[in-house]
Amino acid sequence: MSVEEVENANAIYISKDAVTLLVGSEYNLDCDVTPWNLKDKSLTWSSSNESIATVANGKIKAVAPGQAVISVVAAQGGAEVGCTVQVAGESGAIT
């Protein structure tokens, strides 16, 4: 018996919808795309303000004090979700 692959993502679930970090710290944002039998589960990550926080494959790096929104979009179906990142002025991680 074979399982038919689905073409469009229904939703993306992330580990946190908001995180607070200190300048220079990093945080790994985990996510899951549904349905489980989605043909292409690739994701595009972006930051609303890369001078505050950058992101690569879910790894957020706090650059400077301020606020940014990290977005992740499914390649198929366009499902999208965001995480608000607040960056404080000292080095280290708060989460």
mmCIF file of N, CA and C in Angstrom:
data_model
loop_
_atom_site.group_PDB
_atom_site.id
_atom_site.type_symbol
_atom_site.label_atom_id
_atom_site.label_comp_id
_atom_site.label_asym_id
_atom_site.label_seq_id
_atom_site.Cartn_x
_atom_site.Cartn_y
_atom_site.Cartn_z
ATOM 1 N N MET A 1 0.841 -1.182 0.000
ATOM 2 C CA MET A 1 0.000 0.000 0.000
ATOM 3 C C MET A 1 0.887 1.246 0.000
ATOM 4 N N SER A 2 0.611 2.175 -0.871
ATOM 5 C CA SER A 2 1.394 3.404 -0.921
ATOM 6 C C SER A 2 0.566 4.569 -0.380
ATOM 7 N N VAL A 3 1.291 5.562 0.106
ATOM 8 C CA VAL A 3 0.649 6.757 0.647
ATOM 9 C C VAL A 3 0.817 7.872 -0.374
ATOM 10 N N GLU A 4 -0.270 8.515 -0.706
ATOM 11 C CA GLU A 4 -0.226 9.617 -1.656
ATOM 12 C C GLU A 4 0.362 10.852 -0.992
ATOM 13 N N GLU A 5 1.326 11.482 -1.675
ATOM 14 C CA GLU A 5 1.920 12.698 -1.147
ATOM 15 C C GLU A 5 1.008 13.886 -1.440
ATOM 16 N N VAL A 6 0.957 14.812 -0.511
ATOM 17 C CA VAL A 6 0.115 16.003 -0.601
ATOM 18 C C VAL A 6 0.954 17.160 -1.128
ATOM 19 N N GLU A 7 0.341 18.036 -1.907
ATOM 20 C CA GLU A 7 1.056 19.141 -2.548
ATOM 21 C C GLU A 7 1.133 20.429 -1.721
ATOM 22 N N ASN A 8 0.176 20.681 -0.804
ATOM 23 C CA ASN A 8 0.149 21.953 -0.082
ATOM 24 C C ASN A 8 0.198 21.777 1.428
ATOM 25 N N ALA A 9 1.010 22.610 2.064
ATOM 26 C CA ALA A 9 1.119 22.601 3.521
ATOM 27 C C ALA A 9 -0.152 23.182 4.138
ATOM 28 N N ASN A 10 -0.640 22.542 5.194
ATOM 29 C CA ASN A 10 -1.803 23.062 5.929
ATOM 30 C C ASN A 10 -1.381 24.077 6.983
ATOM 31 N N ALA A 11 -0.270 23.769 7.673
ATOM 32 C CA ALA A 11 0.155 24.631 8.773
ATOM 33 C C ALA A 11 1.614 24.387 9.103
ATOM 34 N N ILE A 12 2.214 25.369 9.751
ATOM 35 C CA ILE A 12 3.559 25.245 10.311
ATOM 36 C C ILE A 12 3.425 25.518 11.797
ATOM 37 N N TYR A 13 3.991 24.649 12.606
ATOM 38 C CA TYR A 13 3.983 24.824 14.059
ATOM 39 C C TYR A 13 5.399 25.119 14.516
ATOM 40 N N ILE A 14 5.569 26.160 15.356
ATOM 41 C CA ILE A 14 6.895 26.509 15.866
ATOM 42 C C ILE A 14 6.948 26.314 17.379
ATOM 43 N N SER A 15 8.180 26.136 17.883
ATOM 44 C CA SER A 15 8.372 25.854 19.299
ATOM 45 C C SER A 15 8.030 27.037 20.203
ATOM 46 N N LYS A 16 8.175 28.263 19.713
ATOM 47 C CA LYS A 16 7.819 29.462 20.493
ATOM 48 C C LYS A 16 7.301 30.530 19.547
ATOM 49 N N ASP A 17 6.327 31.303 20.001
ATOM 50 C CA ASP A 17 5.851 32.410 19.172
ATOM 51 C C ASP A 17 6.488 33.733 19.575
ATOM 52 N N ALA A 18 7.261 33.721 20.678
ATOM 53 C CA ALA A 18 8.013 34.896 21.111
ATOM 54 C C ALA A 18 9.214 34.435 21.925
ATOM 55 N N VAL A 19 10.316 35.146 21.780
ATOM 56 C CA VAL A 19 11.531 34.811 22.521
ATOM 57 C C VAL A 19 12.283 36.108 22.824
ATOM 58 N N THR A 20 12.928 36.156 23.986
ATOM 59 C CA THR A 20 13.767 37.289 24.360
ATOM 60 C C THR A 20 15.204 36.798 24.459
ATOM 61 N N LEU A 21 16.101 37.496 23.765
ATOM 62 C CA LEU A 21 17.516 37.119 23.740
ATOM 63 C C LEU A 21 18.380 38.308 24.111
ATOM 64 N N LEU A 22 19.596 38.033 24.512
ATOM 65 C CA LEU A 22 20.584 39.072 24.742
ATOM 66 C C LEU A 22 21.475 39.170 23.505
ATOM 67 N N VAL A 23 22.022 40.354 23.257
ATOM 68 C CA VAL A 23 22.884 40.567 22.097
ATOM 69 C C VAL A 23 23.991 39.514 22.070
ATOM 70 N N GLY A 24 24.189 38.913 20.911
ATOM 71 C CA GLY A 24 25.234 37.917 20.731
ATOM 72 C C GLY A 24 24.794 36.490 20.989
ATOM 73 N N SER A 25 23.609 36.301 21.536
ATOM 74 C CA SER A 25 23.139 34.947 21.837
ATOM 75 C C SER A 25 22.384 34.364 20.646
ATOM 76 N N GLU A 26 22.162 33.043 20.706
ATOM 77 C CA GLU A 26 21.456 32.338 19.641
ATOM 78 C C GLU A 26 20.350 31.487 20.242
ATOM 79 N N TYR A 27 19.366 31.184 19.411
ATOM 80 C CA TYR A 27 18.255 30.326 19.828
ATOM 81 C C TYR A 27 17.806 29.508 18.627
ATOM 82 N N ASN A 28 17.631 28.208 18.822
ATOM 83 C CA ASN A 28 17.145 27.333 17.753
ATOM 84 C C ASN A 28 15.631 27.233 17.825
ATOM 85 N N LEU A 29 14.973 27.698 16.791
ATOM 86 C CA LEU A 29 13.517 27.644 16.693
ATOM 87 C C LEU A 29 13.150 26.377 15.932
ATOM 88 N N ASP A 30 12.479 25.461 16.606
ATOM 89 C CA ASP A 30 12.058 24.218 15.981
ATOM 90 C C ASP A 30 10.692 24.402 15.341
ATOM 91 N N CYS A 31 10.475 23.714 14.225
ATOM 92 C CA CYS A 31 9.160 23.787 13.592
ATOM 93 C C CYS A 31 8.812 22.474 12.913
ATOM 94 N N ASP A 32 7.526 22.315 12.672
ATOM 95 C CA ASP A 32 7.006 21.124 12.016
ATOM 96 C C ASP A 32 5.952 21.575 11.010
ATOM 97 N N VAL A 33 5.965 20.943 9.844
ATOM 98 C CA VAL A 33 5.033 21.272 8.777
ATOM 99 C C VAL A 33 4.018 20.142 8.652
ATOM 100 N N THR A 34 2.750 20.480 8.508
ATOM 101 C CA THR A 34 1.727 19.458 8.297
ATOM 102 C C THR A 34 1.085 19.661 6.931
ATOM 103 N N PRO A 35 0.578 18.622 6.325
ATOM 104 C CA PRO A 35 0.446 17.259 6.831
ATOM 105 C C PRO A 35 1.773 16.494 6.753
ATOM 106 N N TRP A 36 1.839 15.378 7.427
ATOM 107 C CA TRP A 36 3.060 14.579 7.521
ATOM 108 C C TRP A 36 3.495 14.040 6.161
ATOM 109 N N ASN A 37 2.569 13.858 5.234
ATOM 110 C CA ASN A 37 2.893 13.298 3.919
ATOM 111 C C ASN A 37 3.052 14.379 2.846
ATOM 112 N N LEU A 38 3.427 15.581 3.258
ATOM 113 C CA LEU A 38 3.664 16.683 2.329
ATOM 114 C C LEU A 38 4.835 16.335 1.416
ATOM 115 N N LYS A 39 4.668 16.544 0.136
ATOM 116 C CA LYS A 39 5.682 16.180 -0.854
ATOM 117 C C LYS A 39 6.985 16.966 -0.642
ATOM 118 N N ASP A 40 6.905 18.268 -0.445
ATOM 119 C CA ASP A 40 8.089 19.119 -0.277
ATOM 120 C C ASP A 40 7.961 19.881 1.036
ATOM 121 N N LYS A 41 8.774 19.527 2.021
ATOM 122 C CA LYS A 41 8.702 20.177 3.336
ATOM 123 C C LYS A 41 9.738 21.287 3.503
ATOM 124 N N SER A 42 10.304 21.773 2.393
ATOM 125 C CA SER A 42 11.305 22.829 2.522
ATOM 126 C C SER A 42 10.659 24.133 2.990
ATOM 127 N N LEU A 43 11.451 24.910 3.725
ATOM 128 C CA LEU A 43 10.986 26.142 4.352
ATOM 129 C C LEU A 43 11.893 27.300 3.980
ATOM 130 N N THR A 44 11.327 28.502 3.962
ATOM 131 C CA THR A 44 12.105 29.717 3.763
ATOM 132 C C THR A 44 12.017 30.541 5.038
ATOM 133 N N TRP A 45 13.174 30.853 5.617
ATOM 134 C CA TRP A 45 13.254 31.636 6.850
ATOM 135 C C TRP A 45 13.651 33.066 6.520
ATOM 136 N N SER A 46 13.088 34.042 7.257
ATOM 137 C CA SER A 46 13.478 35.436 7.054
ATOM 138 C C SER A 46 13.281 36.236 8.334
ATOM 139 N N SER A 47 13.960 37.379 8.398
ATOM 140 C CA SER A 47 13.848 38.294 9.528
ATOM 141 C C SER A 47 13.291 39.620 9.021
ATOM 142 N N SER A 48 12.404 40.224 9.816
ATOM 143 C CA SER A 48 11.855 41.526 9.436
ATOM 144 C C SER A 48 12.889 42.640 9.598
ATOM 145 N N ASN A 49 13.947 42.383 10.384
ATOM 146 C CA ASN A 49 14.985 43.390 10.605
ATOM 147 C C ASN A 49 16.295 42.683 10.939
ATOM 148 N N GLU A 50 17.115 42.456 9.916
ATOM 149 C CA GLU A 50 18.363 41.718 10.116
ATOM 150 C C GLU A 50 19.405 42.492 10.905
ATOM 151 N N SER A 51 19.208 43.779 11.129
ATOM 152 C CA SER A 51 20.129 44.523 11.991
ATOM 153 C C SER A 51 19.828 44.234 13.468
ATOM 154 N N ILE A 52 18.668 43.642 13.758
ATOM 155 C CA ILE A 52 18.284 43.257 15.125
ATOM 156 C C ILE A 52 18.500 41.767 15.348
ATOM 157 N N ALA A 53 17.992 40.932 14.440
ATOM 158 C CA ALA A 53 18.108 39.474 14.565
ATOM 159 C C ALA A 53 18.171 38.846 13.180
ATOM 160 N N THR A 54 19.061 37.872 13.027
ATOM 161 C CA THR A 54 19.150 37.133 11.773
ATOM 162 C C THR A 54 18.676 35.702 12.012
ATOM 163 N N VAL A 55 18.387 34.988 10.916
ATOM 164 C CA VAL A 55 17.947 33.598 11.047
ATOM 165 C C VAL A 55 18.461 32.797 9.860
ATOM 166 N N ALA A 56 18.881 31.563 10.148
ATOM 167 C CA ALA A 56 19.297 30.624 9.108
ATOM 168 C C ALA A 56 18.868 29.235 9.550
ATOM 169 N N ASN A 57 17.965 28.624 8.775
ATOM 170 C CA ASN A 57 17.467 27.274 9.093
ATOM 171 C C ASN A 57 16.954 27.150 10.524
ATOM 172 N N GLY A 58 16.305 28.195 11.015
ATOM 173 C CA GLY A 58 15.706 28.166 12.344
ATOM 174 C C GLY A 58 16.606 28.647 13.465
ATOM 175 N N LYS A 59 17.879 28.892 13.184
ATOM 176 C CA LYS A 59 18.807 29.373 14.207
ATOM 177 C C LYS A 59 18.806 30.901 14.197
ATOM 178 N N ILE A 60 18.280 31.480 15.285
ATOM 179 C CA ILE A 60 18.177 32.932 15.424
ATOM 180 C C ILE A 60 19.429 33.448 16.116
ATOM 181 N N LYS A 61 19.988 34.525 15.603
ATOM 182 C CA LYS A 61 21.124 35.180 16.248
ATOM 183 C C LYS A 61 20.731 36.612 16.575
ATOM 184 N N ALA A 62 20.885 36.986 17.855
ATOM 185 C CA ALA A 62 20.577 38.345 18.309
ATOM 186 C C ALA A 62 21.748 39.257 17.963
ATOM 187 N N VAL A 63 21.488 40.312 17.188
ATOM 188 C CA VAL A 63 22.545 41.188 16.685
ATOM 189 C C VAL A 63 22.637 42.493 17.473
ATOM 190 N N ALA A 64 21.496 43.143 17.703
ATOM 191 C CA ALA A 64 21.468 44.442 18.370
ATOM 192 C C ALA A 64 20.137 44.588 19.104
ATOM 193 N N PRO A 65 20.088 45.470 20.119
ATOM 194 C CA PRO A 65 18.835 45.666 20.849
ATOM 195 C C PRO A 65 17.703 46.121 19.936
ATOM 196 N N GLY A 66 16.508 45.608 20.209
ATOM 197 C CA GLY A 66 15.328 45.971 19.439
ATOM 198 C C GLY A 66 14.408 44.778 19.257
ATOM 199 N N GLN A 67 13.511 44.869 18.278
ATOM 200 C CA GLN A 67 12.531 43.803 18.039
ATOM 201 C C GLN A 67 12.485 43.468 16.546
ATOM 202 N N ALA A 68 12.358 42.185 16.265
ATOM 203 C CA ALA A 68 12.212 41.705 14.885
ATOM 204 C C ALA A 68 11.241 40.535 14.900
ATOM 205 N N VAL A 69 10.672 40.233 13.745
ATOM 206 C CA VAL A 69 9.809 39.064 13.602
ATOM 207 C C VAL A 69 10.506 38.089 12.661
ATOM 208 N N ILE A 70 10.698 36.862 13.138
ATOM 209 C CA ILE A 70 11.254 35.797 12.325
ATOM 210 C C ILE A 70 10.081 35.071 11.676
ATOM 211 N N SER A 71 10.099 34.974 10.355
ATOM 212 C CA SER A 71 9.020 34.316 9.620
ATOM 213 C C SER A 71 9.537 33.054 8.958
ATOM 214 N N VAL A 72 8.658 32.069 8.871
ATOM 215 C CA VAL A 72 8.970 30.843 8.144
ATOM 216 C C VAL A 72 7.776 30.529 7.244
ATOM 217 N N VAL A 73 8.086 30.255 5.970
ATOM 218 C CA VAL A 73 7.056 30.012 4.963
ATOM 219 C C VAL A 73 7.321 28.665 4.307
ATOM 220 N N ALA A 74 6.271 27.869 4.158
ATOM 221 C CA ALA A 74 6.382 26.572 3.486
ATOM 222 C C ALA A 74 6.504 26.787 1.979
ATOM 223 N N ALA A 75 7.382 26.007 1.347
ATOM 224 C CA ALA A 75 7.572 26.103 -0.105
ATOM 225 C C ALA A 75 6.294 25.752 -0.853
ATOM 226 N N GLN A 76 5.567 24.781 -0.347
ATOM 227 C CA GLN A 76 4.313 24.377 -0.984
ATOM 228 C C GLN A 76 3.129 24.829 -0.152
ATOM 229 N N GLY A 77 2.223 25.545 -0.748
ATOM 230 C CA GLY A 77 1.001 25.944 -0.065
ATOM 231 C C GLY A 77 1.053 27.281 0.610
ATOM 232 N N GLY A 78 2.257 27.800 0.863
ATOM 233 C CA GLY A 78 2.389 29.137 1.430
ATOM 234 C C GLY A 78 2.020 29.292 2.892
ATOM 235 N N ALA A 79 1.872 28.192 3.649
ATOM 236 C CA ALA A 79 1.603 28.322 5.082
ATOM 237 C C ALA A 79 2.735 29.140 5.703
ATOM 238 N N GLU A 80 2.395 30.033 6.631
ATOM 239 C CA GLU A 80 3.388 30.934 7.218
ATOM 240 C C GLU A 80 3.119 31.106 8.707
ATOM 241 N N VAL A 81 4.192 31.283 9.465
ATOM 242 C CA VAL A 81 4.085 31.552 10.897
ATOM 243 C C VAL A 81 5.256 32.443 11.296
ATOM 244 N N GLY A 82 5.088 33.179 12.404
ATOM 245 C CA GLY A 82 6.138 34.082 12.852
ATOM 246 C C GLY A 82 6.429 33.966 14.330
ATOM 247 N N CYS A 83 7.624 34.392 14.692
ATOM 248 C CA CYS A 83 8.072 34.425 16.087
ATOM 249 C C CYS A 83 8.640 35.821 16.351
ATOM 250 N N THR A 84 8.114 36.505 17.353
ATOM 251 C CA THR A 84 8.614 37.826 17.717
ATOM 252 C C THR A 84 9.868 37.665 18.563
ATOM 253 N N VAL A 85 10.924 38.350 18.171
ATOM 254 C CA VAL A 85 12.209 38.295 18.883
ATOM 255 C C VAL A 85 12.481 39.657 19.492
ATOM 256 N N GLN A 86 12.629 39.680 20.806
ATOM 257 C CA GLN A 86 13.007 40.895 21.529
ATOM 258 C C GLN A 86 14.464 40.713 21.920
ATOM 259 N N VAL A 87 15.327 41.659 21.523
ATOM 260 C CA VAL A 87 16.750 41.571 21.836
ATOM 261 C C VAL A 87 17.103 42.659 22.847
ATOM 262 N N ALA A 88 17.695 42.212 23.957
ATOM 263 C CA ALA A 88 18.152 43.120 25.010
ATOM 264 C C ALA A 88 19.645 43.379 24.828
ATOM 265 N N GLY A 89 20.169 44.392 25.527
ATOM 266 C CA GLY A 89 21.514 44.889 25.273
ATOM 267 C C GLY A 89 22.712 44.156 25.826
ATOM 268 N N GLU A 90 22.574 43.166 26.653
ATOM 269 C CA GLU A 90 23.726 42.467 27.217
ATOM 270 C C GLU A 90 23.973 41.159 26.489
ATOM 271 N N SER A 91 25.173 40.604 26.597
ATOM 272 C CA SER A 91 25.503 39.324 25.966
ATOM 273 C C SER A 91 24.933 38.157 26.763
ATOM 274 N N GLY A 92 24.525 37.081 26.046
ATOM 275 C CA GLY A 92 23.988 35.879 26.684
ATOM 276 C C GLY A 92 22.584 35.585 26.210
ATOM 277 N N ALA A 93 21.962 34.593 26.816
ATOM 278 C CA ALA A 93 20.605 34.193 26.412
ATOM 279 C C ALA A 93 19.652 34.327 27.579
ATOM 280 N N ILE A 94 18.452 34.809 27.315
ATOM 281 C CA ILE A 94 17.412 34.915 28.342
ATOM 282 C C ILE A 94 16.320 33.876 28.096
ATOM 283 N N THR A 95 15.853 33.787 26.859
ATOM 284 C CA THR A 95 14.680 33.011 26.440
ATOM 285 C C THR A 95 13.662 33.071 27.518
#
